[in-house]
């Protein structure tokens, strides 16, 4: 009887060892459903990383305590390059509901421009993501989330060599529609108060006012024929 217990303990320990050291490569068939780009995996399914020519690294660390609640909780960190990076906490339920919480990071407008080539940016800046939350109820990425809300800080805005300061964007996306506001900081060179919406039919609308404070900016606005009253619509194609 004692020998049987010893064998049972050894088998359980061996199985646990195999699970704890399961290679990250086991995740590749699943990840291929969400990523169409070539990539390699390293580490284990509990703590590993993904590498590609399209980004520097994407790493994860699984919290084993949440497995007792039939949920998967993972700390994610993605580094595209030295200037563009993001991290978040992900939770997945047995019903394939995905939640990303406390999303923080930074992206440059130079990097983001590639995703909207038909809408050239007239300025350069760093987009700082502040504690944004997103959730998918009936689908998973790369599909759009069912709910998405938070704040973006638009730092060090530069327009044609002019430093315009910092701005903030509060937004909420729900039921395929977005509603948000862009406003300026006290030290900004342009007083800004804009409302931004995206309809379920993917029509982007911006309305409000942008009022330049300095003489140079007033001259630039005049030369570029930029009206202080904004009423703009654009059909998105995502």
mmCIF file of C-alpha atoms in Angstrom, residues 111-221:
data_model
loop_
_atom_site.group_PDB
_atom_site.id
_atom_site.type_symbol
_atom_site.label_atom_id
_atom_site.label_comp_id
_atom_site.label_asym_id
_atom_site.label_seq_id
_atom_site.Cartn_x
_atom_site.Cartn_y
_atom_site.Cartn_z
ATOM 1 C CA UNK A 111 3.780 54.855 -35.644
ATOM 2 C CA UNK A 112 -0.036 55.243 -35.670
ATOM 3 C CA UNK A 113 -0.081 56.945 -39.092
ATOM 4 C CA UNK A 114 0.389 53.591 -40.873
ATOM 5 C CA UNK A 115 -3.054 52.463 -39.698
ATOM 6 C CA UNK A 116 -4.882 55.435 -41.275
ATOM 7 C CA UNK A 117 -2.872 56.178 -44.455
ATOM 8 C CA UNK A 118 -5.794 58.021 -46.068
ATOM 9 C CA UNK A 119 -6.046 60.493 -43.179
ATOM 10 C CA UNK A 120 -2.633 62.180 -42.808
ATOM 11 C CA UNK A 121 -1.793 63.638 -39.408
ATOM 12 C CA UNK A 122 -1.014 67.360 -39.483
ATOM 13 C CA UNK A 123 0.844 67.179 -36.179
ATOM 14 C CA UNK A 124 3.259 64.974 -34.245
ATOM 15 C CA UNK A 125 2.936 63.948 -30.595
ATOM 16 C CA UNK A 126 3.110 61.124 -28.079
ATOM 17 C CA UNK A 127 -0.213 59.464 -27.226
ATOM 18 C CA UNK A 128 -0.141 58.323 -23.597
ATOM 19 C CA UNK A 129 -2.721 55.690 -22.574
ATOM 20 C CA UNK A 130 -3.974 56.161 -19.012
ATOM 21 C CA UNK A 131 -5.763 53.259 -17.267
ATOM 22 C CA UNK A 132 -8.015 52.348 -20.190
ATOM 23 C CA UNK A 133 -10.414 49.364 -19.926
ATOM 24 C CA UNK A 134 -11.778 47.193 -22.744
ATOM 25 C CA UNK A 135 -13.981 44.102 -22.937
ATOM 26 C CA UNK A 136 -15.118 41.601 -25.582
ATOM 27 C CA UNK A 137 -18.397 39.776 -24.879
ATOM 28 C CA UNK A 138 -19.181 37.801 -28.030
ATOM 29 C CA UNK A 139 -15.890 37.833 -29.934
ATOM 30 C CA UNK A 140 -12.148 38.116 -29.434
ATOM 31 C CA UNK A 141 -9.414 40.313 -30.964
ATOM 32 C CA UNK A 142 -8.720 41.327 -33.668
ATOM 33 C CA UNK A 143 -12.451 42.171 -33.600
ATOM 34 C CA UNK A 144 -13.357 45.494 -31.988
ATOM 35 C CA UNK A 145 -14.279 45.384 -28.279
ATOM 36 C CA UNK A 146 -17.912 45.612 -27.198
ATOM 37 C CA UNK A 147 -16.922 48.259 -24.631
ATOM 38 C CA UNK A 148 -13.877 50.527 -24.482
ATOM 39 C CA UNK A 149 -13.349 53.569 -22.268
ATOM 40 C CA UNK A 150 -10.665 55.658 -20.622
ATOM 41 C CA UNK A 151 -8.353 58.612 -21.175
ATOM 42 C CA UNK A 152 -5.604 59.467 -23.632
ATOM 43 C CA UNK A 153 -3.083 62.244 -22.977
ATOM 44 C CA UNK A 154 -1.784 63.851 -26.161
ATOM 45 C CA UNK A 155 1.680 65.062 -25.139
ATOM 46 C CA UNK A 156 4.156 67.447 -26.784
ATOM 47 C CA UNK A 157 1.997 68.286 -29.788
ATOM 48 C CA UNK A 158 4.032 69.856 -32.599
ATOM 49 C CA UNK A 159 2.421 71.511 -35.627
ATOM 50 C CA UNK A 160 4.820 72.673 -38.362
ATOM 51 C CA UNK A 161 7.559 73.276 -35.790
ATOM 52 C CA UNK A 162 5.276 75.027 -33.320
ATOM 53 C CA UNK A 163 5.019 73.480 -29.852
ATOM 54 C CA UNK A 164 1.350 73.393 -28.919
ATOM 55 C CA UNK A 165 1.502 71.760 -25.480
ATOM 56 C CA UNK A 166 -0.582 68.934 -24.014
ATOM 57 C CA UNK A 167 -4.198 67.845 -24.536
ATOM 58 C CA UNK A 168 -6.536 65.194 -23.139
ATOM 59 C CA UNK A 169 -9.124 62.890 -24.711
ATOM 60 C CA UNK A 170 -11.804 61.238 -22.579
ATOM 61 C CA UNK A 171 -13.826 58.625 -24.452
ATOM 62 C CA UNK A 172 -16.345 55.806 -24.143
ATOM 63 C CA UNK A 173 -17.078 53.223 -26.852
ATOM 64 C CA UNK A 174 -20.231 51.108 -26.527
ATOM 65 C CA UNK A 175 -22.555 49.343 -28.984
ATOM 66 C CA UNK A 176 -20.283 50.167 -31.954
ATOM 67 C CA UNK A 177 -20.418 53.907 -31.218
ATOM 68 C CA UNK A 178 -17.875 56.255 -29.657
ATOM 69 C CA UNK A 179 -18.427 59.480 -27.741
ATOM 70 C CA UNK A 180 -15.575 61.612 -26.435
ATOM 71 C CA UNK A 181 -14.173 65.059 -25.687
ATOM 72 C CA UNK A 182 -10.803 66.638 -26.437
ATOM 73 C CA UNK A 183 -9.712 69.566 -24.285
ATOM 74 C CA UNK A 184 -6.502 71.520 -23.732
ATOM 75 C CA UNK A 185 -4.356 72.022 -20.645
ATOM 76 C CA UNK A 186 -3.863 75.505 -19.159
ATOM 77 C CA UNK A 187 -0.366 75.807 -20.649
ATOM 78 C CA UNK A 188 -1.431 74.742 -24.159
ATOM 79 C CA UNK A 189 -0.995 77.149 -27.052
ATOM 80 C CA UNK A 190 -4.450 76.410 -28.452
ATOM 81 C CA UNK A 191 -7.662 76.584 -26.444
ATOM 82 C CA UNK A 192 -9.435 73.385 -27.462
ATOM 83 C CA UNK A 193 -12.926 72.115 -26.802
ATOM 84 C CA UNK A 194 -13.959 69.395 -29.246
ATOM 85 C CA UNK A 195 -16.560 66.661 -29.237
ATOM 86 C CA UNK A 196 -15.637 63.498 -31.135
ATOM 87 C CA UNK A 197 -18.124 60.806 -32.122
ATOM 88 C CA UNK A 198 -18.109 57.671 -34.272
ATOM 89 C CA UNK A 199 -21.512 56.369 -35.301
ATOM 90 C CA UNK A 200 -22.410 52.673 -35.705
ATOM 91 C CA UNK A 201 -22.099 53.335 -39.456
ATOM 92 C CA UNK A 202 -18.409 54.266 -38.923
ATOM 93 C CA UNK A 203 -18.836 58.001 -39.552
ATOM 94 C CA UNK A 204 -16.297 60.085 -37.628
ATOM 95 C CA UNK A 205 -17.594 63.510 -36.572
ATOM 96 C CA UNK A 206 -15.622 66.303 -34.866
ATOM 97 C CA UNK A 207 -17.218 69.549 -33.737
ATOM 98 C CA UNK A 208 -16.231 72.431 -31.459
ATOM 99 C CA UNK A 209 -13.598 75.155 -31.313
ATOM 100 C CA UNK A 210 -9.817 75.447 -31.510
ATOM 101 C CA UNK A 211 -8.590 78.977 -30.689
ATOM 102 C CA UNK A 212 -4.879 79.813 -31.185
ATOM 103 C CA UNK A 213 -3.343 81.973 -28.437
ATOM 104 C CA UNK A 214 -0.114 83.234 -30.027
ATOM 105 C CA UNK A 215 0.430 85.560 -32.953
ATOM 106 C CA UNK A 216 2.493 82.941 -34.819
ATOM 107 C CA UNK A 217 -0.226 80.315 -34.488
ATOM 108 C CA UNK A 218 -2.913 82.746 -35.584
ATOM 109 C CA UNK A 219 -0.819 83.422 -38.689
ATOM 110 C CA UNK A 220 -0.379 79.674 -39.370
ATOM 111 C CA UNK A 221 -4.113 79.074 -38.993
#
